[in-house]
JSON list of C-alpha atoms and ligand atoms in Angstrom, two decimals:
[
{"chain": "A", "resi": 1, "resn": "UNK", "atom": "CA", "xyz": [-2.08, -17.55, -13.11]},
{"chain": "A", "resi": 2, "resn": "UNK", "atom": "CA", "xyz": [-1.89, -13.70, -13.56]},
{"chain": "A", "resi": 3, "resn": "UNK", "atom": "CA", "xyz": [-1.83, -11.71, -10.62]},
{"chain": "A", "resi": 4, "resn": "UNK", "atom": "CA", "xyz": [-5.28, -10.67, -10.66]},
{"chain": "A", "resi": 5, "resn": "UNK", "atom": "CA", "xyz": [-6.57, -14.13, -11.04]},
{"chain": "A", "resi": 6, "resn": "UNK", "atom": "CA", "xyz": [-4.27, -14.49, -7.88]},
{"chain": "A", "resi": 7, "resn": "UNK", "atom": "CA", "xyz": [-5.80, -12.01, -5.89]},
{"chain": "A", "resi": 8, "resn": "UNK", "atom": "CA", "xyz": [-9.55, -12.72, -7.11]},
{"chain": "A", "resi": 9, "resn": "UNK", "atom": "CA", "xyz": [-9.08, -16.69, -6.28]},
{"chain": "A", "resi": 10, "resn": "UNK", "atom": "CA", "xyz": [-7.08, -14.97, -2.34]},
{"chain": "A", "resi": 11, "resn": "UNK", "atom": "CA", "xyz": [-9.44, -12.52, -2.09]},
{"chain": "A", "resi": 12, "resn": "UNK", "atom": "CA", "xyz": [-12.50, -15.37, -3.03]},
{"chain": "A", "resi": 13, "resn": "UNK", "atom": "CA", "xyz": [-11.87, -17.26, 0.20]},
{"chain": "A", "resi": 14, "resn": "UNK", "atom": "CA", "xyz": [-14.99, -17.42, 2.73]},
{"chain": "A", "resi": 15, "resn": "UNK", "atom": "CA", "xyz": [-14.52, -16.38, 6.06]},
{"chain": "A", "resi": 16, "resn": "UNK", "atom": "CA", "xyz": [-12.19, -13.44, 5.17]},
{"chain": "A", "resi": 17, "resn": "UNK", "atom": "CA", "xyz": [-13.40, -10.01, 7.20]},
{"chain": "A", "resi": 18, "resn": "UNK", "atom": "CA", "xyz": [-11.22, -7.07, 7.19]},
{"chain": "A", "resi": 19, "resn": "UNK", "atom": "CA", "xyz": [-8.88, -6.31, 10.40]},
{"chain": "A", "resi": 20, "resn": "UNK", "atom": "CA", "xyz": [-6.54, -3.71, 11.18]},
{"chain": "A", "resi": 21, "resn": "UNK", "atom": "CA", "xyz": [-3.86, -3.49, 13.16]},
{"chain": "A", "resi": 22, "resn": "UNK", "atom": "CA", "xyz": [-2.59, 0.01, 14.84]},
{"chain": "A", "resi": 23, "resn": "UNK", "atom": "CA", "xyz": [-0.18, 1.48, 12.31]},
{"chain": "A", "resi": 24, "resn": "UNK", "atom": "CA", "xyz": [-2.17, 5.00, 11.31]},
{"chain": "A", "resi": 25, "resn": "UNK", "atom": "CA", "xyz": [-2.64, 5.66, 14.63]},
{"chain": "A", "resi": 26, "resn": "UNK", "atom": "CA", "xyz": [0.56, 7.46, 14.42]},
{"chain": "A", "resi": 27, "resn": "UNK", "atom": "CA", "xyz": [-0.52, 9.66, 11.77]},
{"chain": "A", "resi": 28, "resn": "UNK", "atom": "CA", "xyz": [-3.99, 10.98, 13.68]},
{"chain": "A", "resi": 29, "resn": "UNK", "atom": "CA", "xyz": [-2.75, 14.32, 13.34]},
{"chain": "A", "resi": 30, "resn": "UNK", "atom": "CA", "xyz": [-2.24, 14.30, 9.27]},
{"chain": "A", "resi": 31, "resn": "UNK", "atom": "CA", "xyz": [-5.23, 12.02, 9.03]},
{"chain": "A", "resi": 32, "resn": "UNK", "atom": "CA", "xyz": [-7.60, 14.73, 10.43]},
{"chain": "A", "resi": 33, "resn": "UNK", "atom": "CA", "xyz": [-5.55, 17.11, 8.23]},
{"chain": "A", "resi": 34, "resn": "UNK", "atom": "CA", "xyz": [-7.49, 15.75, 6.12]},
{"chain": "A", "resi": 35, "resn": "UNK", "atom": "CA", "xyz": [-10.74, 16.39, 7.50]},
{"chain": "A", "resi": 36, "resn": "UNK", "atom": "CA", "xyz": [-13.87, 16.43, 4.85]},
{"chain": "A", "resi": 37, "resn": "UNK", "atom": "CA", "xyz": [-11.17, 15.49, 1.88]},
{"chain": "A", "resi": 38, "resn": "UNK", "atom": "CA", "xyz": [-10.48, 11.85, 0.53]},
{"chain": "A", "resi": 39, "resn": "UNK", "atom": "CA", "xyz": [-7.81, 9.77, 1.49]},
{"chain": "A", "resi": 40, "resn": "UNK", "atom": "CA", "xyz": [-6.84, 7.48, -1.57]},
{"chain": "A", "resi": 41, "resn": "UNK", "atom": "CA", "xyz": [-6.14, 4.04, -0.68]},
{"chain": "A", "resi": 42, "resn": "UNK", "atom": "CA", "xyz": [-4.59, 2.08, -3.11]},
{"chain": "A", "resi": 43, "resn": "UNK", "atom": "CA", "xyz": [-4.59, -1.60, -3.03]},
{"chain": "A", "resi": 44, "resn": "UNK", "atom": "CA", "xyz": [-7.05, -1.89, -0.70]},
{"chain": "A", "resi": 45, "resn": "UNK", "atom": "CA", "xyz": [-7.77, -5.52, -0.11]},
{"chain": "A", "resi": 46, "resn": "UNK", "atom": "CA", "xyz": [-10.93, -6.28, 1.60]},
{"chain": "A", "resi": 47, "resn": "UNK", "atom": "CA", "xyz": [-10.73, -2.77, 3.62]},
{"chain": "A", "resi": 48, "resn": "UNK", "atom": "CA", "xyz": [-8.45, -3.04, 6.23]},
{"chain": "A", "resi": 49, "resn": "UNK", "atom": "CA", "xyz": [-7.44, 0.42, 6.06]},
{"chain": "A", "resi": 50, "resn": "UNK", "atom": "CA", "xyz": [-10.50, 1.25, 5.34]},
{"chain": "A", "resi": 51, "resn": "UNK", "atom": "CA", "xyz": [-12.74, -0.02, 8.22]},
{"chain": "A", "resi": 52, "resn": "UNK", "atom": "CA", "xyz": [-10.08, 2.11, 10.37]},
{"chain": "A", "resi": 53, "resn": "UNK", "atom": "CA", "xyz": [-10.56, 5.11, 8.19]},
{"chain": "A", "resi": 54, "resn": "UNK", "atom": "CA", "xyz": [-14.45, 4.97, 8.40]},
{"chain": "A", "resi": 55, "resn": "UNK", "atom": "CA", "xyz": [-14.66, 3.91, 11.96]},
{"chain": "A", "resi": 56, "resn": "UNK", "atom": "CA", "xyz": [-12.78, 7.58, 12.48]},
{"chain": "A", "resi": 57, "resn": "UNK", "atom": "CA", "xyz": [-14.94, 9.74, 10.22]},
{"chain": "A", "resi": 58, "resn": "UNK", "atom": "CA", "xyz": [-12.63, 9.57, 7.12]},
{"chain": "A", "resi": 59, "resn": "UNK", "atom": "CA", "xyz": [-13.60, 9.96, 3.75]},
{"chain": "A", "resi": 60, "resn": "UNK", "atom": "CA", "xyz": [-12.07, 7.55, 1.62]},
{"chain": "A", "resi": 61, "resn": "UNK", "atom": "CA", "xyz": [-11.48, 6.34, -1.84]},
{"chain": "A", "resi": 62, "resn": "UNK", "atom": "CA", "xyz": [-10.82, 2.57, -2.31]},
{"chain": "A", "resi": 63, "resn": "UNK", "atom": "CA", "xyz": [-8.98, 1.20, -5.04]},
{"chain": "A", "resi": 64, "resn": "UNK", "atom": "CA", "xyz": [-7.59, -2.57, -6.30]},
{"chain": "A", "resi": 65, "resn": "UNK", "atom": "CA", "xyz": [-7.57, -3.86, -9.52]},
{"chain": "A", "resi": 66, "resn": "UNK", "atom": "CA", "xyz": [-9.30, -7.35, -8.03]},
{"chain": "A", "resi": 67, "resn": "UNK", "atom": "CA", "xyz": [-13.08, -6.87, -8.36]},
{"chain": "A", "resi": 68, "resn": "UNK", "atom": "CA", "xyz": [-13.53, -9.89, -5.62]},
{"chain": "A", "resi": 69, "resn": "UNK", "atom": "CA", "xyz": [-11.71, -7.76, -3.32]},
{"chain": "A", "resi": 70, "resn": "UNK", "atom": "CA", "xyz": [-13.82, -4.25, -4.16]},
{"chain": "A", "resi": 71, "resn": "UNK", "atom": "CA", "xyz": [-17.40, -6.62, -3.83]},
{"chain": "A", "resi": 72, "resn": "UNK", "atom": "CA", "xyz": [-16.29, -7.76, -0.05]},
{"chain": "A", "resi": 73, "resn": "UNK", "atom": "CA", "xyz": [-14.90, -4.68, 0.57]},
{"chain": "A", "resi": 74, "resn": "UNK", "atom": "CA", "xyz": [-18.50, -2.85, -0.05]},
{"chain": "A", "resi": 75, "resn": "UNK", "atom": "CA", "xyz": [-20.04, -5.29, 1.87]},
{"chain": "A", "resi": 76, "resn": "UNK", "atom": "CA", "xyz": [-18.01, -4.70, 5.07]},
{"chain": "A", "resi": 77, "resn": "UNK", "atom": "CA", "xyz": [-16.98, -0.98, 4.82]},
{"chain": "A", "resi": 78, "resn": "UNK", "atom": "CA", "xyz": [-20.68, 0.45, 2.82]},
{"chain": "A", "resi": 79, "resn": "UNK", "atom": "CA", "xyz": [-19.33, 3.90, 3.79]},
{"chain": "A", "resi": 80, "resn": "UNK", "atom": "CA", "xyz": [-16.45, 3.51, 1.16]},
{"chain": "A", "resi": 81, "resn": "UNK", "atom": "CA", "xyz": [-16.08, 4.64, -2.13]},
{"chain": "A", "resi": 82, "resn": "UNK", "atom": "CA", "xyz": [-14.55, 1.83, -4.24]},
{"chain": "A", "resi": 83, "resn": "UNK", "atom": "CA", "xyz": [-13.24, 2.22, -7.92]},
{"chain": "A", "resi": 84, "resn": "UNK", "atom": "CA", "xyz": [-11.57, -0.45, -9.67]},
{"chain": "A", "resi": 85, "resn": "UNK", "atom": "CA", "xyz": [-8.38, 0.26, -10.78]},
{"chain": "A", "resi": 86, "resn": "UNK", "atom": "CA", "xyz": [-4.77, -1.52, -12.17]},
{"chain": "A", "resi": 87, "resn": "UNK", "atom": "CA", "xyz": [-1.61, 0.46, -10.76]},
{"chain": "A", "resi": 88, "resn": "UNK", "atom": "CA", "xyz": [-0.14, -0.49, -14.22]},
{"chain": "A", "resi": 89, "resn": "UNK", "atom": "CA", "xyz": [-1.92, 1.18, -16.45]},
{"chain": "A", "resi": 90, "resn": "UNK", "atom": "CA", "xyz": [-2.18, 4.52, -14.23]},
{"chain": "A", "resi": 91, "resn": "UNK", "atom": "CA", "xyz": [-3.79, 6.73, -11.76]},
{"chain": "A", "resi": 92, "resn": "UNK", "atom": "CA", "xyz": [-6.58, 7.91, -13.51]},
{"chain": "A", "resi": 93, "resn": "UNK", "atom": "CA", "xyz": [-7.09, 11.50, -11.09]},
{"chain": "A", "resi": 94, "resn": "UNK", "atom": "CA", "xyz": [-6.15, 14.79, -11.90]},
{"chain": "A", "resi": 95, "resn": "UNK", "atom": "CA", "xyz": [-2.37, 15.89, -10.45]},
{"chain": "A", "resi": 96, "resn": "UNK", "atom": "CA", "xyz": [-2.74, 16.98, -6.96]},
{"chain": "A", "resi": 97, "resn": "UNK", "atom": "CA", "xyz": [-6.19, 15.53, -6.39]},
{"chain": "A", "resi": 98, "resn": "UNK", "atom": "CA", "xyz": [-5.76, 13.89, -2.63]},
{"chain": "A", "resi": 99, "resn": "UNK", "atom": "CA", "xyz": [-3.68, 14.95, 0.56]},
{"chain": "A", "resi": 100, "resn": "UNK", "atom": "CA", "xyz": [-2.44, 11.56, 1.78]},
{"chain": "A", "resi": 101, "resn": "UNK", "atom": "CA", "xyz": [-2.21, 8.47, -0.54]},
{"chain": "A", "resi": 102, "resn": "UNK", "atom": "CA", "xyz": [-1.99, 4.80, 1.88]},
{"chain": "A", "resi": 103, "resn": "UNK", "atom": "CA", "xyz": [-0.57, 1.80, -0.04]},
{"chain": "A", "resi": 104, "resn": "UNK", "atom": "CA", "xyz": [-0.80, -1.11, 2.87]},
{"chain": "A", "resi": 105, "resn": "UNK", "atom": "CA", "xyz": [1.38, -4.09, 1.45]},
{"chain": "A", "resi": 106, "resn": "UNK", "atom": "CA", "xyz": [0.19, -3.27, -2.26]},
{"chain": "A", "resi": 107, "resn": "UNK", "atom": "CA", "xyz": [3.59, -1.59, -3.56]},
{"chain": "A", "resi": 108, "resn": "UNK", "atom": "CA", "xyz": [5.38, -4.96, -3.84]},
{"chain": "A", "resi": 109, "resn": "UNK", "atom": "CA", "xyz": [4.54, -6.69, -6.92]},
{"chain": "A", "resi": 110, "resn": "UNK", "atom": "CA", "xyz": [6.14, -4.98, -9.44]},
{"chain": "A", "resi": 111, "resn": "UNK", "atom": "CA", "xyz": [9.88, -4.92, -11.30]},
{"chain": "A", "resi": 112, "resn": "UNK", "atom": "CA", "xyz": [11.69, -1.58, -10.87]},
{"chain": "A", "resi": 113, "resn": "UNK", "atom": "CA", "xyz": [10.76, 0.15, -13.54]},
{"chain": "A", "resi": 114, "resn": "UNK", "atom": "CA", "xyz": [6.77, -0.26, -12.89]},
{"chain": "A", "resi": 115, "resn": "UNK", "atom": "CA", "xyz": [7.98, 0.51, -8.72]},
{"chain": "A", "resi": 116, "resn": "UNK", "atom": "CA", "xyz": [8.94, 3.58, -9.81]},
{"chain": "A", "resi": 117, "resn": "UNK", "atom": "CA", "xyz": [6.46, 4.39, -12.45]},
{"chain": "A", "resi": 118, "resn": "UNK", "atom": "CA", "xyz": [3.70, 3.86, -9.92]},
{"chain": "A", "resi": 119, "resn": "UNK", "atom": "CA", "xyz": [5.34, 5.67, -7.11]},
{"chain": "A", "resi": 120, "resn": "UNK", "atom": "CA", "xyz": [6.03, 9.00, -9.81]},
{"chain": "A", "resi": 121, "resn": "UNK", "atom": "CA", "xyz": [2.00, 8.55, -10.42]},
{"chain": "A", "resi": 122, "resn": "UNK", "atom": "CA", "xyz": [1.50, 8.62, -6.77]},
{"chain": "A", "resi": 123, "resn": "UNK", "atom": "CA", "xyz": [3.75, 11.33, -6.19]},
{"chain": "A", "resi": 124, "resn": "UNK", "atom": "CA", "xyz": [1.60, 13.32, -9.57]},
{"chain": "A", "resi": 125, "resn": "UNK", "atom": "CA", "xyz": [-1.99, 12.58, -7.51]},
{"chain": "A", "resi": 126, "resn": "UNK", "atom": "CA", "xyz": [-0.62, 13.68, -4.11]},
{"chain": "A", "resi": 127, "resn": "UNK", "atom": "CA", "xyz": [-1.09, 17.67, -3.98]},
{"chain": "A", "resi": 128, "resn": "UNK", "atom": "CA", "xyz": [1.75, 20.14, -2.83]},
{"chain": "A", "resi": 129, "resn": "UNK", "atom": "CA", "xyz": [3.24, 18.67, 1.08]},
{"chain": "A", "resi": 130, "resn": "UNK", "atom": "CA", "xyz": [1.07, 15.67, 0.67]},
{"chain": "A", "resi": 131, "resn": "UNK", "atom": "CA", "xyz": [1.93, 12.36, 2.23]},
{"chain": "A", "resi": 132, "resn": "UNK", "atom": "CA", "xyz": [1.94, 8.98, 1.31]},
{"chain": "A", "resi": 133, "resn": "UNK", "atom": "CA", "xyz": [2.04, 5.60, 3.89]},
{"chain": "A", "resi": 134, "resn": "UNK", "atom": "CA", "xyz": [2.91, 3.10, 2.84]},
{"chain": "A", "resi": 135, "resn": "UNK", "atom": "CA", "xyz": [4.59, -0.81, 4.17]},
{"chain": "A", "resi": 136, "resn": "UNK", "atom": "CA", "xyz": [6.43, -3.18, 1.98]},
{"chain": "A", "resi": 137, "resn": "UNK", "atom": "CA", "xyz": [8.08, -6.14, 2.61]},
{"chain": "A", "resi": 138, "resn": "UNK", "atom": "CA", "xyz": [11.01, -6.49, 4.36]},
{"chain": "A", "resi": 139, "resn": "UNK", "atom": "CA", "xyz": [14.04, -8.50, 3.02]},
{"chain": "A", "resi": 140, "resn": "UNK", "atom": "CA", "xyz": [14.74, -9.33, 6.82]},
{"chain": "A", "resi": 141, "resn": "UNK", "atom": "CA", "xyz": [11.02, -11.57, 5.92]},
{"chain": "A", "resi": 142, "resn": "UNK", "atom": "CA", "xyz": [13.37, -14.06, 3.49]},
{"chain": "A", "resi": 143, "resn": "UNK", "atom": "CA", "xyz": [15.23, -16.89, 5.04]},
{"chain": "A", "resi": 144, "resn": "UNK", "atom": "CA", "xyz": [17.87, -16.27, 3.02]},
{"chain": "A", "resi": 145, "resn": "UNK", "atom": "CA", "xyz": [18.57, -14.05, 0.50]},
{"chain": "A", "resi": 146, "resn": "UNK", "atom": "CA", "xyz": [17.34, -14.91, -2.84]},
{"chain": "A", "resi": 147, "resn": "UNK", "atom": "CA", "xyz": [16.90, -11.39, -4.79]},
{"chain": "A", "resi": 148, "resn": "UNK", "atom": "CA", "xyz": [14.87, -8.65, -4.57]},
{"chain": "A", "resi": 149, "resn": "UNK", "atom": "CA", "xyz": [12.31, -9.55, -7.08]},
{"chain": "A", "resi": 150, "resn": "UNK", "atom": "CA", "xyz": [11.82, -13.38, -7.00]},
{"chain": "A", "resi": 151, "resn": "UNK", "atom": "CA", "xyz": [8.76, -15.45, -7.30]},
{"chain": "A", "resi": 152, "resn": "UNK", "atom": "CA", "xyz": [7.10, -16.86, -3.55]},
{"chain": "A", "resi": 153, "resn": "UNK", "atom": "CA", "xyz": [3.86, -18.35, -3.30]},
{"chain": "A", "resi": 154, "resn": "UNK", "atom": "CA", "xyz": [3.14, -17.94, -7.18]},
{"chain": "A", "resi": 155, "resn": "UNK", "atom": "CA", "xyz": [3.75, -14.30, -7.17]},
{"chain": "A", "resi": 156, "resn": "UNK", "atom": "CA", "xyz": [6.62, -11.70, -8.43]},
{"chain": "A", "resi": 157, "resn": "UNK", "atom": "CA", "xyz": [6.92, -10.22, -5.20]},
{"chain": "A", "resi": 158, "resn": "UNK", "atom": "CA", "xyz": [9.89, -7.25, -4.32]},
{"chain": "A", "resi": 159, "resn": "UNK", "atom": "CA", "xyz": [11.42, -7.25, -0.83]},
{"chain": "A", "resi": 160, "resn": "UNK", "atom": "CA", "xyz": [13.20, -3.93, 0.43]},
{"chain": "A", "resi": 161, "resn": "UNK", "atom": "CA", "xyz": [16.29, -3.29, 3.31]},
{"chain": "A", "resi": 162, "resn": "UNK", "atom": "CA", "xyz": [17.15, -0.01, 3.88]},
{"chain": "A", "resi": 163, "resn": "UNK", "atom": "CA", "xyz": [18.75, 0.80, 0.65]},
{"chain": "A", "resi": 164, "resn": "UNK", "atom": "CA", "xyz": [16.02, -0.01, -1.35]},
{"chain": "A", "resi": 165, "resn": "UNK", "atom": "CA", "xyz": [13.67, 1.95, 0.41]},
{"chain": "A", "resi": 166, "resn": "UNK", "atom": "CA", "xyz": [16.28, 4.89, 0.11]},
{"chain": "A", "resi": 167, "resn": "UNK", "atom": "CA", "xyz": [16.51, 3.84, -3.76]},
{"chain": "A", "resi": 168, "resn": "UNK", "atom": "CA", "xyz": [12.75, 4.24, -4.17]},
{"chain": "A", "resi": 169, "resn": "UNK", "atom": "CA", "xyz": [11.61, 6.34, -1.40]},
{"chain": "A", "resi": 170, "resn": "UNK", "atom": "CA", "xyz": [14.67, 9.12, -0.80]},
{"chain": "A", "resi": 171, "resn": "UNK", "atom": "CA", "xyz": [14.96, 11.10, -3.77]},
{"chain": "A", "resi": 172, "resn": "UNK", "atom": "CA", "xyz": [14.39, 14.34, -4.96]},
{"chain": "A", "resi": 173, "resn": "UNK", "atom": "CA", "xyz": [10.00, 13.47, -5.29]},
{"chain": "A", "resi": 174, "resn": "UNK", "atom": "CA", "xyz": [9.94, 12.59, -1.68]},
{"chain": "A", "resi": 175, "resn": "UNK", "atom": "CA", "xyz": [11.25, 13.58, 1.59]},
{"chain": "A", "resi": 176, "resn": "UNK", "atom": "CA", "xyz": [11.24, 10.33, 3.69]},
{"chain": "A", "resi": 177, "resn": "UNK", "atom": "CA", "xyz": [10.18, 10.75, 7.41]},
{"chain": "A", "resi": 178, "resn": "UNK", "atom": "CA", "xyz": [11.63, 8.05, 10.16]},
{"chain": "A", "resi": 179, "resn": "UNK", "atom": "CA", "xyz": [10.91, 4.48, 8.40]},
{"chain": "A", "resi": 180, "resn": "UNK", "atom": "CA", "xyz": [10.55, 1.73, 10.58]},
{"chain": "A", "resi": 181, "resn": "UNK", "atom": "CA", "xyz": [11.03, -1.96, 10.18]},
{"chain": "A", "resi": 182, "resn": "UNK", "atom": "CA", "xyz": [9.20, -4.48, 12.39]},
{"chain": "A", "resi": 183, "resn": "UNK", "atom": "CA", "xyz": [7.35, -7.99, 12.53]},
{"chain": "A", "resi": 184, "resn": "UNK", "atom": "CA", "xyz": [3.48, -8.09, 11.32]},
{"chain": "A", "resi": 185, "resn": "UNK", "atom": "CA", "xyz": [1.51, -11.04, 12.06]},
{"chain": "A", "resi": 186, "resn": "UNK", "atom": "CA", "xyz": [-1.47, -10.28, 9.85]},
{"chain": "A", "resi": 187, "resn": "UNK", "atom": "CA", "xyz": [-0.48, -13.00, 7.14]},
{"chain": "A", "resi": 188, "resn": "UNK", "atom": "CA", "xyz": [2.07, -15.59, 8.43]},
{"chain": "A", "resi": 189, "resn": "UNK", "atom": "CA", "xyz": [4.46, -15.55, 11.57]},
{"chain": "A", "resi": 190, "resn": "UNK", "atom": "CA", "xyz": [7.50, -14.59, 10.58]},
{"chain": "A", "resi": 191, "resn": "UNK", "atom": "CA", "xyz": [6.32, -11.49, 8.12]},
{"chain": "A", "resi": 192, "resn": "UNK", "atom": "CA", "xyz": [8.47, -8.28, 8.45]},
{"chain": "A", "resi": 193, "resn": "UNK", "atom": "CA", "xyz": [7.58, -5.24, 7.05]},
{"chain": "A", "resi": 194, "resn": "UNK", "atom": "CA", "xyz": [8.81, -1.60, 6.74]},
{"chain": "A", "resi": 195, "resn": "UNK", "atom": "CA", "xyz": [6.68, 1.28, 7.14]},
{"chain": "A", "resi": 196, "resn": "UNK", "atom": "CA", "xyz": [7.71, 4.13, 5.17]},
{"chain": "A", "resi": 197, "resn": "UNK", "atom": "CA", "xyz": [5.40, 7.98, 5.50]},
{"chain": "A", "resi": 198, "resn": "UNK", "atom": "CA", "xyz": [7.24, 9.73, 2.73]},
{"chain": "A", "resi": 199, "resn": "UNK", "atom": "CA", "xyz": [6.36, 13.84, 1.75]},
{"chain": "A", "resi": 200, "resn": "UNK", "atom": "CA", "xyz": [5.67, 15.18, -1.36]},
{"chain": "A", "resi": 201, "resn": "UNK", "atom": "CA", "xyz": [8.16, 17.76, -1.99]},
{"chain": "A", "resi": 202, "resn": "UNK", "atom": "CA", "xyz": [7.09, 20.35, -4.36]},
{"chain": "B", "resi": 301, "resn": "SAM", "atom": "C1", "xyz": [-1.29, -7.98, 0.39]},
{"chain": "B", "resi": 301, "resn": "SAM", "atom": "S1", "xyz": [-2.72, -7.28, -0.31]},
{"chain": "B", "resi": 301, "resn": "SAM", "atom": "C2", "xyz": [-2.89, -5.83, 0.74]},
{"chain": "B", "resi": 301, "resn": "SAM", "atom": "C3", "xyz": [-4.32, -5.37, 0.85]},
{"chain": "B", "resi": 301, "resn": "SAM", "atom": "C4", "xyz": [-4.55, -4.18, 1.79]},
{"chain": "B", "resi": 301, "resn": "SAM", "atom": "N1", "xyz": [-3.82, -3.01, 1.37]},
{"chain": "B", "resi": 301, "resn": "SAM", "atom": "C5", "xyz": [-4.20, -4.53, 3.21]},
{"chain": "B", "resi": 301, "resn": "SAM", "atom": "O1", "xyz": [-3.14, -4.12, 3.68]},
{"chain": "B", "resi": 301, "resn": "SAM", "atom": "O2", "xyz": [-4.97, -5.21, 3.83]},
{"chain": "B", "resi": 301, "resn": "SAM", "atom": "C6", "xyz": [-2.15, -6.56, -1.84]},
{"chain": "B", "resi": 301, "resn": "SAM", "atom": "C7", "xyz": [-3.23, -5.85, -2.61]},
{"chain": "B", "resi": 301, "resn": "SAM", "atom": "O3", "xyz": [-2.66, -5.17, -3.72]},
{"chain": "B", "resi": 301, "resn": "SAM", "atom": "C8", "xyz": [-3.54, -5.32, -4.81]},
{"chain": "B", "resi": 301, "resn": "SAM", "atom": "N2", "xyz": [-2.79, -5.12, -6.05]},
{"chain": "B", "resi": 301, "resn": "SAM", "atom": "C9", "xyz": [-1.71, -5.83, -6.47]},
{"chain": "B", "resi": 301, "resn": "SAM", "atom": "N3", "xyz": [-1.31, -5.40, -7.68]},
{"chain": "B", "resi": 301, "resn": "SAM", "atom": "C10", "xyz": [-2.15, -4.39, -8.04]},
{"chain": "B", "resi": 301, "resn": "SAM", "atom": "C11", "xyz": [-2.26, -3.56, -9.18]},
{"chain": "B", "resi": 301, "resn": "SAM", "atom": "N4", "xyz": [-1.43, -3.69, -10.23]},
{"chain": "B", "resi": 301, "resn": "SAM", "atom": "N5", "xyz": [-3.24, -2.62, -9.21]},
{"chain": "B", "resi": 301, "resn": "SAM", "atom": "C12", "xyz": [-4.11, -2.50, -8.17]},
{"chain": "B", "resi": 301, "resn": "SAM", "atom": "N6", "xyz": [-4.07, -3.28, -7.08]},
{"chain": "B", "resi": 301, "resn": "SAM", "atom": "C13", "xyz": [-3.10, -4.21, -6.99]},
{"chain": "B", "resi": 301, "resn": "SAM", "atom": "C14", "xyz": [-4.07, -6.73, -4.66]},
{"chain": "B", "resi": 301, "resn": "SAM", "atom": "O4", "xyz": [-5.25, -6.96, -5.42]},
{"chain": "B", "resi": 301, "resn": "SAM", "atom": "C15", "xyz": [-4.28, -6.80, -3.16]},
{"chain": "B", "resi": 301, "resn": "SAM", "atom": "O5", "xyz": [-5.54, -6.34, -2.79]}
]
């Protein structure tokens, strides 16, 4: 199955309804930064993220390559904008186009080379300062340590400790705030993430 028959066939189960947890409450002060501009969401599930944007007065932009996903996402977030779109073949926005990019568990599928082609296109979208959010999987998640790329649950999925994230995430394109690693329970007990904000430097 390719991933986006994965996702469309996830995504196609009935009784799903978008929940968030608290996570961007600790960014209310860069999310109103924002105020009257679009946050870009990439990966966006059923709207998580975005019922927590909208519920706070935030404009944003919606984006998954898994059309199942999009169609539930309209019908429980309306406020949204939603565009279909495949991290792999490119951010189609101009360079500097949105203040704060979020990518909530959706930065995790891919060998290194697409990783850090995606996070280069993320870094070209964000404008000068701008900041993206974003969780990935924690290694800590693994019972035991298989790889960091390695196939679970019929997906290529990537799992991070804290030199990964540094690989990806503390170069010269970003300037990596405090990153912080702890349990989730949205998915399956057990799940640990890390939460990486990470600056556009110019
Ligand atoms: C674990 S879900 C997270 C959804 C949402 N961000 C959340 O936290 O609730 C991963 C999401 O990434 C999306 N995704 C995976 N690969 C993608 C790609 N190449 N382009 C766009 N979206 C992708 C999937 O369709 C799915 O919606």
């Amino acid at each position: 199955m390719n991933p986006n028959e994965f996702w469309n066939q996830a995504f196609g189960r009935s009784g799903l309804e978008p929940h968030y947890d608290d996570w961007l409450d600790k960014y209310k002060e860069e999310l109103d930064r924002c105020s009257g501009r679009t946050i870009l969401d990439l990966g966006c599930g059923i709207g998580n993220n975005a019922k927590y944007l909208t519920e706070r007065g935030h404009k944003v932009l919606c984006c998954d390559q898994s059309e199942v996903a999009l169609e539930k996402l309209r019908a429980f977030v309306p406020e949204a904008e939603t565009k279909r779109l495949n991290m792999l073949e490119g951010l189609s926005f101009a360079d500097g186009s949105f203040p704060l990019v979020i990518a909530d568990l959706s930065l995790h599928y891919f060998d290194e080379a697409d990783t850090f082609r995606i996070v280069r296109d993320i870094h070209r979208v964000l404008e000068e300062g701008g900041l993206l959010l974003c969780r990935l999987n924690s290694i800590r998640s693994l019972p035991v340590y298989t790889g960091y790329y390695i196939e679970v649950g019929g997906l290529m999925r990537r799992y991070f400790d804290r030199e990964q994230v540094d690989y990806y995430f503390g170069n010269d394109l970003w300037e990596k705030m405090t990153c912080l690693e702890y349990p989730m329970d949205r998915y399956f007990k057990g799940k640990i993430v890390w939460e990486v904000p990470a600056k556009k430097r110019g």
